[in-house]
Amino acid sequence: MIVEFGHFALVLGFVVALVQGVVPLVGAQRGNAGLMAVAPAASLAQFLAVGTAFAALTYAYVVSDFSVLNVVNNSHTAKPLLYKITGVWGNHEGSLLLWVLILAVFGLALALFGNNLPPALRARALAIQALVAFGFLGFLLFTSNPFARTMPPPVNGQGLNPILQDPGLAFHPPFLYLGYVGFSMAFSFAVAALIEGRVDAAWARWVRPWTLAAWIFLTLGIGLGAWWAYYELGWGGWWFWDPVENASLLPWLAGTALLHSAIVVEKRDALKSWTILLAIITFALSLLGTFLVRSGVLTSVHAFASDPTRGVFILGLLAIVLGVSFALYAWRAPHLKGGGLFRPVSREGSLLLNNALMAAATGTVLLGTLFPLIVEVLGMGKVSVGPPYYNYTFGILMIPLVLAMAVGPMLAWKRGRLGRALARLVPAALAAGVAAGWGILRSDTAGSAVVAAIGMGLAAWLVVGTLVELLERSGFYRHGPATALRRLPGMPRAAWGMTLAHLGLGIAIAGMVGSSLWKVESVQVMAAGDSQTVAGYTFAFHGAREVKGPNYTAVQGSFTVKGPDGATITTLDPSKRSYEVRSMPTTEAAIHTTWVGDLYAVVGDPAKKREGFVTRLYYNPLVPWIWIGSVVMVLGGLVSLSDRRHRVGVPARARTARRQTDGEGA
Amino acid sequence: MRRILYLLPLIILAGLVVAFALRLGDPDKETLPSQLIDRKVPQFALDPLPGRGRALSSGDLKGQVSLLNIFGSWCRSCVAEHPMLKRIQREYDIPLHGIDWKDDPEAGKAWLARHGDPYDRIGLDPDSRVAIDLGVTGAPETFIVGPDGRIRYKHTGPITPKVWKDTMLPLIRKLRRTS
Amino acid sequence: MRLTAALVVAGALLAAPAAAVQPSEKLDDPGLEQRAQEVGEKLRCVVCQNQAIANSNADLAADMRKIVRERIKAGATNEEVIQYMQSRYGDYVLLNPPVKPKTYALWGGPAVLALIALGAVLVYYRQRRTRDAEDAPLSAEEAARADRLLAEDDDAAADDDRRGEAT
C-alpha cells in the first residue's frame, strides 16, 4: 500500500513539475503576479510529492518488502539497517529518485530563501528548475520505475553489492548528486537571465552562493570517492582517470571556473555572456555525467548496468534541455553588453586567465573521456585513453594555472602592479625552490625527479604565496604585525574562504604528486612470525584468524609495525571479507596515518604453495595531505558561503550599499 | 562571424548527441576488431584433451579453409552457441577445430560429453598463451582460416544462424573458390 | 558472449578488488620485476573497464602479465613487449595512446584548446582597448599621473575597506 502511495506521489510530482514549469513562465512573461506565485507553492508541493516517494521506497527497504523488484535486487534481510537505507540509492532507479529529490530540495530552497529576488527572475528560475525535474521524473516513471512489483515475492533479496556496504561509498553518491544537481541552480538562473535578456551584478550575487554550495558538495563527493577507492580497492590508488571519475571532475572544473568568473560579473559588470555560458556548461557536464553512467555508452568500473531504452530516453532529455538552452544562448547572449573595464594585469585579469586555463583543462578532460567513443563512431577502430594521457596534458595545463593562482589575488582590482606583486612573492619563490630541491633529492629516477621538482615547487609556491597574500591583505607589510593581528579576524569571510581554498589545493597537490611518485610497495607470502621491511618500517605478521560480521565472515590478519628506530608504531588488522549473500569478497585495508604518510596493509588469499597468506604492504607518502587539502578546500567554501553578503535573506539594499567598498576575492 | 561563435556550443552539442546516438545504436560496440586479419596464424602446438587424442597445432590450419573456435566449459555463451557448431559440423563439410581455453581438462571433457563434441581437433590452452597470440578477449570467438594458413575473419560471440548465413558462409565459399 | 563476458568480467572485477600482481608471479631479479611492473601499468586489461593489467584481477590480465614477464626475462625490451601486445590487440591495449594521424586530435587538442582560450582573452582585451581609446584618450603624462593617483587611491580604499569590515 505504502509502495503504491509512493508511486502515486511520484506521478503527482510529475504533474506538479509540469505546472510549475509552465504557469510561472507565462506569468513572468505577462507580468501576472498571480501566475508567478504558483512557482513557490508548486515547489513545495513537488518537494512533498518526491519526498513522499523517496520515503516510501526507503520504507520498502527498511521493512524488506520483497514484493518490490528494486528491493529484491538490492537488499537482503541480513543487511545492517544503515546499508538497507543507503541501498536505496545503491542502484539505478533509487539513485535517480534521490537525484530528483535533491532537485526538488534545491527548488524548495530557492522558493523559501529567494524572497529578495525580483519576482519575475525567481518565477522563471523555479520554472526552469521544474522543467528539468519534469524530464527526469518522466525518465523515472517511464523507464526506471523504482516501485515495480514482482509476483510472487521471493523469500529473500539478492543483497546489496558488498562494495557498496561501506560508509565511504554509502555517502559518496548523495554528496555527488548534491553537487551535480546543485549546479542546476546556476543553470536555471542563467536560462532565466537569458529569457529576461538582463545580467547584472545582482544576478551574479544571487548565483554565487548556490554555485558555491554545489561546489562544496561536489568537492566532498569527489573526495569521498577518492578516499573510498584508496582504502577499499586495496592498492593505495585513489584516482584512475576512469570515464565516470572524469564525469564528476568535469562539472567540478567548470563550476570552479564559474565561481571565479561570477566575481568579475559582480565586481566589474563584465564577462557576462561567458559567465552565462559557463553556468549552462557546468550543469550540462553534470547531465553528461549522469548520461554516461546510466546509458552504457562508455564502459567504466562504476557504470550502472543499463538497457538501451534508458540510454535513448536520457539522451533525448539531454538534447532537449541543453539544445534549448544553447539555442537561447546563441539568440540572446550577443545582446548582453558588458560595462566595466579592467587591465590585463589586474584581479579581474587574473580571474579571466584562470577561466581560460580552466576552460582548456575542462576541454582536455572532456576530449580524453569522449575520444575513444568519437574514434569508434568515425569507424577508426578502438583506442584507450588512460592515465598517462591526462598526466601529461592536464598536468601541464595546471602549471601556469597554479603559478597564476598565487599572483592573481595580490593584484589590485581594475589595474594591478605585477612588479610589486612579484616582489612580495619572493618568499614563495624561495619556498618553491627549496621544495623542488627536496623533491629531487627524494626521487630516485630522473623522470620522477622532474615531476617531483615541478609538483612540490608549485605546491610550495601556492601555499606560501597564499599566506603572503593573507599578510599583505592584513596590512602586515604596511602597518606591521600588531595591526595585522588585529585585522585578521575581521577580514571578510569571502577573503578567508579564498585563502583557505587556495591553501587546500596547494596541500592537496603536494599529496597527489608525492603519493603517485614515491609509493613503496611490497607483495609477498607471509606466515605467522615473518617480517617484511617497507620503506624502513618493519611489518611483523602474527597470522590471520576468522572473524564474523553481521552479514559476512572475514579473515583478519594482524601486523605489528616498527619504525626504523625499532620502536613499535602501531598494529594493523586488515581483513578480507566474504559476504554470504553475494559470495563476493571485499578487502578492508588497515591504515595507520601519520602526518607525512600512511602505513597501509592488506591481507589476501591463503598462499597456494606454502603456509601463509598473500600480503601487500605499502608506504604511501603524503596521502593524508590529499584528504587534509580537500577538507581545507571545503572549509574555505563553507567560510566563504557564510560571508554575510552571501547569506540568504540579507536585504538587497544593504548589499548594494556595501558593494563599492569590497576588496576581496573568491 | 560573432554570431557563429555564439552558436558554437549548440553545434558541439549537436555533434556529441549524434555521436552518442550512433554509439547507442551500435550493437557491436563492445567488440574489439582483430589485428590478425590476413596475417598467418601464430605458431603453436597444443596438448590434446586427455584421452581424446587429435591435438591441435598451427600446422593443422593449412591446406583447406578451416574454422577455429575458442571455447571453455566455464563459458556460458558457449553453451548457447554449441547447437550451431554441431549444425555446422553436420551440414557443412568444413573442419572445425577448438581451443579449450583456460579450462580444467577433465571439466572440458565432461562438458563435451554432455553437450556433444563437434570438433575435429582440440588443443588445451590453460595459460592463454595461444589465446593472447590470437588476440582473443573472451569466449566464444571463431576464426576463419584460409588454406594458406592466414586468418581471414574473426567473429566475436556466439555464431548466430544469421551471421553464419550472411557473413561466414559466403566468405568460406569465396576462400574456397580463390584457392 | 559480450554481455556474458561483461557480467563475468564485472563479477571478476568486483570479486577481488585487491591489487593484482601475485607473489608467485614476480620475477626474482628486482630490476626486471620493476620493468615488468612498468610495462604492466601501460597495458590495458582488454576484458576490463579501463584498468591496467598490473591492477586487474581478471584471469586474462594475469596471463598477460605472465607473458610480459616471460618476454622481459628472455631479454625483450619494454618497447618490444608493448609492441607485441599491440600487434595482438591493437591500440586498444595501450593506455597511453600512440601519436599517429588517428590521435593527432587527441594529443594536439589540449594545446589547441589552450591557444584558443588565450587567444579569446587577447581578442577580448583588444576589443576593450578600442572602446577605451574612443572614450577618453590620455597623454602619456596624464596617464602616468592617473596611475599614481589610482594606486594611492587603491591603497586608501583597501584600508577603508578593512576598517569597515572590522566594525
CSV table of C-alpha atoms in Angstrom, one decimal, chain A residues 113-418:
chain,number,residue,atom,x,y,z
A,113,PHE,CA,15.1,31.9,0.6
A,114,GLY,CA,14.6,33.8,-2.7
A,115,ASN,CA,12.3,36.5,-1.3
A,116,ASN,CA,14.8,39.2,-2.1
A,117,LEU,CA,14.9,38.2,-5.8
A,118,PRO,CA,12.9,40.1,-8.4
A,119,PRO,CA,9.7,38.1,-8.7
A,120,ALA,CA,10.0,37.5,-12.4
A,121,LEU,CA,13.5,36.2,-12.1
A,122,ARG,CA,12.5,33.9,-9.3
A,123,ALA,CA,9.4,32.6,-11.1
A,124,ARG,CA,11.5,31.9,-14.2
A,125,ALA,CA,14.3,30.2,-12.4
A,126,LEU,CA,11.8,28.0,-10.5
A,127,ALA,CA,10.1,27.1,-13.7
A,128,ILE,CA,13.3,26.1,-15.4
A,129,GLN,CA,14.2,24.0,-12.4
A,130,ALA,CA,10.8,22.3,-12.6
A,131,LEU,CA,11.1,21.6,-16.3
A,132,VAL,CA,14.4,19.8,-15.6
A,133,ALA,CA,12.6,17.9,-12.8
A,134,PHE,CA,9.8,17.1,-15.2
A,135,GLY,CA,12.2,15.5,-17.6
A,136,PHE,CA,13.8,13.4,-15.0
A,137,LEU,CA,10.6,12.4,-13.3
A,138,GLY,CA,9.5,11.2,-16.7
A,139,PHE,CA,12.7,9.2,-17.1
A,140,LEU,CA,12.0,7.6,-13.7
A,141,LEU,CA,8.4,6.8,-14.4
A,142,PHE,CA,8.7,5.6,-17.9
A,143,THR,CA,12.0,3.7,-17.9
A,144,SER,CA,13.1,3.2,-14.4
A,145,ASN,CA,10.2,2.8,-12.0
A,146,PRO,CA,11.6,2.0,-8.6
A,147,PHE,CA,8.2,0.8,-7.4
A,148,ALA,CA,7.7,-2.0,-9.8
A,149,ARG,CA,6.3,-5.1,-8.1
A,150,THR,CA,7.2,-8.6,-8.6
A,151,MET,CA,5.0,-11.6,-8.2
A,152,PRO,CA,5.3,-13.9,-6.3
A,153,PRO,CA,7.7,-12.1,-3.9
A,154,PRO,CA,10.8,-14.2,-3.2
A,155,VAL,CA,11.7,-15.2,0.3
A,156,ASN,CA,14.7,-13.0,0.4
A,157,GLY,CA,16.5,-10.4,-1.6
A,158,GLN,CA,19.8,-10.7,-3.6
A,159,GLY,CA,21.6,-8.4,-1.3
A,160,LEU,CA,23.5,-5.2,-1.9
A,161,ASN,CA,26.8,-5.3,-3.8
A,162,PRO,CA,29.2,-5.7,-0.9
A,163,ILE,CA,31.4,-3.0,-2.3
A,164,LEU,CA,28.6,-0.5,-1.6
A,165,GLN,CA,28.3,-1.7,2.0
A,166,ASP,CA,30.9,0.7,3.2
A,167,PRO,CA,30.4,4.1,4.9
A,168,GLY,CA,32.6,5.9,2.3
A,169,LEU,CA,30.7,4.7,-0.7
A,170,ALA,CA,27.3,4.8,1.0
A,171,PHE,CA,27.5,8.6,1.4
A,172,HIS,CA,29.5,9.3,-1.8
A,173,PRO,CA,26.5,9.4,-4.1
A,174,PRO,CA,24.4,11.8,-2.1
A,175,PHE,CA,27.2,14.4,-1.9
A,176,LEU,CA,28.0,13.9,-5.6
A,177,TYR,CA,24.3,14.5,-6.5
A,178,LEU,CA,24.1,17.5,-4.2
A,179,GLY,CA,27.0,18.8,-6.3
A,180,TYR,CA,25.7,17.9,-9.7
A,181,VAL,CA,22.2,18.9,-9.0
A,182,GLY,CA,23.2,22.0,-7.1
A,183,PHE,CA,24.7,23.3,-10.3
A,184,SER,CA,21.1,23.2,-11.7
A,185,MET,CA,20.5,26.4,-9.8
A,186,ALA,CA,23.2,28.3,-11.7
A,187,PHE,CA,21.7,26.8,-14.8
A,188,SER,CA,18.2,27.9,-14.0
A,189,PHE,CA,19.3,31.4,-13.2
A,190,ALA,CA,21.3,31.6,-16.4
A,191,VAL,CA,18.4,30.5,-18.6
A,192,ALA,CA,16.1,32.8,-16.7
A,193,ALA,CA,18.5,35.7,-17.2
A,194,LEU,CA,18.7,34.8,-20.9
A,195,ILE,CA,14.9,34.9,-21.2
A,196,GLU,CA,14.9,38.3,-19.4
A,197,GLY,CA,17.9,39.5,-21.5
A,198,ARG,CA,19.5,41.0,-18.4
A,199,VAL,CA,22.5,40.0,-16.4
A,200,ASP,CA,23.9,42.4,-13.8
A,201,ALA,CA,26.0,42.4,-10.6
A,202,ALA,CA,22.9,41.5,-8.6
A,203,TRP,CA,22.4,38.4,-10.7
A,204,ALA,CA,25.9,37.3,-10.1
A,205,ARG,CA,25.5,37.8,-6.3
A,206,TRP,CA,22.4,35.6,-6.3
A,207,VAL,CA,24.0,32.9,-8.3
A,208,ARG,CA,27.3,32.7,-6.5
A,209,PRO,CA,26.2,31.2,-3.1
A,210,TRP,CA,24.2,28.4,-4.9
A,211,THR,CA,27.2,27.6,-7.1
A,212,LEU,CA,29.4,27.7,-4.1
A,213,ALA,CA,27.2,25.3,-2.2
A,214,ALA,CA,27.1,22.9,-5.1
A,215,TRP,CA,30.9,23.2,-5.5
A,216,ILE,CA,31.4,22.4,-1.8
A,217,PHE,CA,29.2,19.3,-2.1
A,218,LEU,CA,30.9,18.1,-5.3
A,219,THR,CA,34.3,18.6,-3.7
A,220,LEU,CA,33.2,16.5,-0.8
A,221,GLY,CA,31.6,13.9,-3.1
A,222,ILE,CA,34.7,13.5,-5.2
A,223,GLY,CA,37.0,13.5,-2.2
A,224,LEU,CA,34.9,10.8,-0.5
A,225,GLY,CA,35.0,8.7,-3.7
A,226,ALA,CA,38.8,9.0,-3.9
A,227,TRP,CA,39.1,8.2,-0.2
A,228,TRP,CA,37.0,5.1,-0.6
A,229,ALA,CA,39.0,3.9,-3.6
A,230,TYR,CA,42.1,4.4,-1.5
A,231,TYR,CA,41.1,2.3,1.4
A,232,GLU,CA,38.8,-0.2,-0.2
A,233,LEU,CA,40.4,-1.2,-3.5
A,234,GLY,CA,43.5,-2.3,-1.6
A,235,TRP,CA,46.4,-0.9,-3.5
A,236,GLY,CA,46.7,2.7,-2.5
A,237,GLY,CA,45.4,4.2,-5.7
A,238,TRP,CA,42.8,7.0,-5.3
A,239,TRP,CA,42.2,8.3,-8.8
A,240,PHE,CA,42.2,6.4,-12.1
A,241,TRP,CA,41.1,8.8,-14.7
A,242,ASP,CA,38.2,6.5,-15.3
A,243,PRO,CA,35.5,7.9,-17.5
A,244,VAL,CA,33.0,8.1,-14.7
A,245,GLU,CA,35.5,9.7,-12.4
A,246,ASN,CA,36.2,12.2,-15.1
A,247,ALA,CA,32.4,12.8,-15.4
A,248,SER,CA,32.5,14.1,-11.8
A,249,LEU,CA,35.6,16.1,-12.3
A,250,LEU,CA,34.3,17.9,-15.4
A,251,PRO,CA,31.5,19.8,-13.7
A,252,TRP,CA,33.8,20.5,-10.8
A,253,LEU,CA,36.3,22.1,-13.1
A,254,ALA,CA,33.7,24.1,-14.9
A,255,GLY,CA,32.0,25.0,-11.6
A,256,THR,CA,35.3,26.3,-10.2
A,257,ALA,CA,35.7,28.5,-13.3
A,258,LEU,CA,32.1,29.7,-12.9
A,259,LEU,CA,32.8,30.7,-9.2
A,260,HIS,CA,35.7,32.8,-10.4
A,261,SER,CA,34.0,34.4,-13.4
A,262,ALA,CA,30.9,35.3,-11.4
A,263,ILE,CA,33.2,37.5,-9.3
A,264,VAL,CA,34.1,39.6,-12.3
A,265,VAL,CA,30.4,39.9,-13.3
A,266,GLU,CA,29.7,41.0,-9.7
A,267,LYS,CA,32.6,43.5,-9.4
A,268,ARG,CA,33.0,44.8,-12.9
A,269,ASP,CA,29.8,44.0,-14.7
A,270,ALA,CA,31.9,42.3,-17.4
A,271,LEU,CA,32.3,38.7,-18.8
A,272,LYS,CA,28.5,38.3,-18.7
A,273,SER,CA,27.9,36.1,-21.7
A,274,TRP,CA,30.9,34.0,-20.8
A,275,THR,CA,29.6,33.5,-17.3
A,276,ILE,CA,26.1,32.6,-18.5
A,277,LEU,CA,27.7,30.1,-20.9
A,278,LEU,CA,29.8,28.6,-18.0
A,279,ALA,CA,26.7,28.2,-15.9
A,280,ILE,CA,25.0,26.3,-18.6
A,281,ILE,CA,28.1,24.2,-19.4
A,282,THR,CA,28.6,23.3,-15.8
A,283,PHE,CA,25.2,21.8,-15.5
A,284,ALA,CA,25.5,20.4,-19.0
A,285,LEU,CA,28.6,18.5,-17.8
A,286,SER,CA,26.6,17.3,-14.7
A,287,LEU,CA,23.9,15.9,-17.0
A,288,LEU,CA,26.6,14.4,-19.3
A,289,GLY,CA,28.0,12.6,-16.3
A,290,THR,CA,24.5,11.2,-15.5
A,291,PHE,CA,24.1,10.2,-19.1
A,292,LEU,CA,27.5,8.5,-19.3
A,293,VAL,CA,26.9,6.5,-16.2
A,294,ARG,CA,23.4,5.4,-17.0
A,295,SER,CA,23.3,4.8,-20.7
A,296,GLY,CA,26.1,2.3,-21.1
A,297,VAL,CA,27.7,4.5,-23.8
A,298,LEU,CA,31.0,4.3,-22.1
A,299,THR,CA,32.4,1.3,-20.3
A,300,SER,CA,33.5,2.0,-16.8
A,301,VAL,CA,34.0,0.3,-13.5
A,302,HIS,CA,31.4,2.5,-11.9
A,303,ALA,CA,28.6,2.3,-14.5
A,304,PHE,CA,25.2,1.0,-13.7
A,305,ALA,CA,24.1,-1.9,-15.8
A,306,SER,CA,21.9,-0.3,-18.5
A,307,ASP,CA,19.3,-1.1,-21.0
A,308,PRO,CA,19.1,0.7,-24.4
A,309,THR,CA,15.7,2.4,-23.9
A,310,ARG,CA,17.1,4.3,-20.9
A,311,GLY,CA,20.1,5.4,-22.9
A,312,VAL,CA,17.8,6.8,-25.7
A,313,PHE,CA,15.5,8.5,-23.3
A,314,ILE,CA,18.2,10.2,-21.3
A,315,LEU,CA,20.0,11.2,-24.5
A,316,GLY,CA,16.8,12.8,-25.8
A,317,LEU,CA,16.4,14.6,-22.4
A,318,LEU,CA,19.9,15.8,-22.6
A,319,ALA,CA,19.5,17.0,-26.2
A,320,ILE,CA,16.3,18.9,-25.4
A,321,VAL,CA,17.4,20.6,-22.1
A,322,LEU,CA,20.8,21.6,-23.5
A,323,GLY,CA,19.7,22.2,-27.0
A,324,VAL,CA,17.1,24.7,-26.0
A,325,SER,CA,19.5,26.4,-23.5
A,326,PHE,CA,22.3,26.7,-26.0
A,327,ALA,CA,19.9,27.9,-28.7
A,328,LEU,CA,18.6,30.5,-26.3
A,329,TYR,CA,22.1,31.5,-25.6
A,330,ALA,CA,23.0,31.9,-29.3
A,331,TRP,CA,19.9,34.1,-29.7
A,332,ARG,CA,20.2,36.3,-26.6
A,333,ALA,CA,23.8,36.3,-25.4
A,334,PRO,CA,25.1,38.6,-28.2
A,335,HIS,CA,22.9,41.4,-26.8
A,336,LEU,CA,24.3,41.2,-23.3
A,337,LYS,CA,26.5,44.2,-23.0
A,338,GLY,CA,29.4,44.3,-20.5
A,339,GLY,CA,30.2,47.5,-18.9
A,340,GLY,CA,33.3,47.7,-16.6
A,341,LEU,CA,36.8,47.9,-17.9
A,342,PHE,CA,40.0,46.4,-16.4
A,343,ARG,CA,43.6,46.0,-17.4
A,344,PRO,CA,45.0,42.5,-18.2
A,345,VAL,CA,47.2,42.9,-15.2
A,346,SER,CA,44.5,43.2,-12.5
A,347,ARG,CA,42.5,41.0,-10.3
A,348,GLU,CA,39.8,40.7,-12.9
A,349,GLY,CA,42.5,40.0,-15.5
A,350,SER,CA,43.9,37.1,-13.4
A,351,LEU,CA,40.4,35.7,-12.9
A,352,LEU,CA,39.9,35.8,-16.7
A,353,LEU,CA,43.2,34.0,-17.1
A,354,ASN,CA,42.1,31.4,-14.6
A,355,ASN,CA,38.9,31.0,-16.7
A,356,ALA,CA,40.8,30.5,-19.9
A,357,LEU,CA,43.1,27.8,-18.4
A,358,MET,CA,40.3,26.1,-16.5
A,359,ALA,CA,38.3,26.0,-19.7
A,360,ALA,CA,41.2,24.5,-21.6
A,361,ALA,CA,41.7,21.9,-18.8
A,362,THR,CA,38.0,21.0,-18.8
A,363,GLY,CA,38.1,20.7,-22.6
A,364,THR,CA,41.1,18.4,-22.3
A,365,VAL,CA,39.5,16.0,-19.8
A,366,LEU,CA,36.3,16.0,-21.9
A,367,LEU,CA,38.3,15.3,-25.0
A,368,GLY,CA,40.2,12.4,-23.4
A,369,THR,CA,36.9,11.0,-22.0
A,370,LEU,CA,35.0,11.1,-25.2
A,371,PHE,CA,37.8,10.5,-27.7
A,372,PRO,CA,37.6,6.6,-27.7
A,373,LEU,CA,33.9,7.0,-28.4
A,374,ILE,CA,34.4,9.5,-31.2
A,375,VAL,CA,37.1,7.5,-32.9
A,376,GLU,CA,34.9,4.4,-32.8
A,377,VAL,CA,31.8,6.2,-34.2
A,378,LEU,CA,34.0,7.5,-37.0
A,379,GLY,CA,34.9,3.9,-37.8
A,380,MET,CA,38.6,4.4,-37.0
A,381,GLY,CA,38.9,1.4,-34.6
A,382,LYS,CA,39.3,1.4,-30.9
A,383,VAL,CA,41.7,3.3,-28.7
A,384,SER,CA,42.2,3.7,-25.0
A,385,VAL,CA,42.9,6.9,-23.2
A,386,GLY,CA,44.5,6.1,-19.9
A,387,PRO,CA,46.1,7.9,-17.0
A,388,PRO,CA,49.4,8.8,-18.9
A,389,TYR,CA,47.5,11.0,-21.3
A,390,TYR,CA,45.8,13.0,-18.6
A,391,ASN,CA,49.0,13.2,-16.5
A,392,TYR,CA,50.8,14.9,-19.4
A,393,THR,CA,48.1,17.1,-20.8
A,394,PHE,CA,46.1,18.1,-17.7
A,395,GLY,CA,49.3,18.2,-15.6
A,396,ILE,CA,50.9,20.7,-18.0
A,397,LEU,CA,47.9,22.9,-18.1
A,398,MET,CA,47.8,23.0,-14.3
A,399,ILE,CA,51.3,24.6,-14.2
A,400,PRO,CA,50.5,28.1,-15.4
A,401,LEU,CA,47.2,27.9,-13.5
A,402,VAL,CA,48.9,27.3,-10.2
A,403,LEU,CA,51.6,29.8,-10.9
A,404,ALA,CA,48.9,32.5,-11.6
A,405,MET,CA,46.9,31.4,-8.5
A,406,ALA,CA,49.5,32.9,-6.2
A,407,VAL,CA,49.9,36.1,-8.2
A,408,GLY,CA,46.3,36.9,-9.0
A,409,PRO,CA,45.0,37.7,-5.5
A,410,MET,CA,48.0,40.0,-5.0
A,411,LEU,CA,46.8,42.3,-7.8
A,412,ALA,CA,44.5,45.2,-7.3
A,413,TRP,CA,41.2,45.5,-8.9
A,414,LYS,CA,41.0,47.2,-12.3
A,415,ARG,CA,44.7,47.7,-12.6
A,416,GLY,CA,47.4,45.9,-10.7
A,417,ARG,CA,51.1,46.1,-10.5
A,418,LEU,CA,52.8,42.9,-11.5
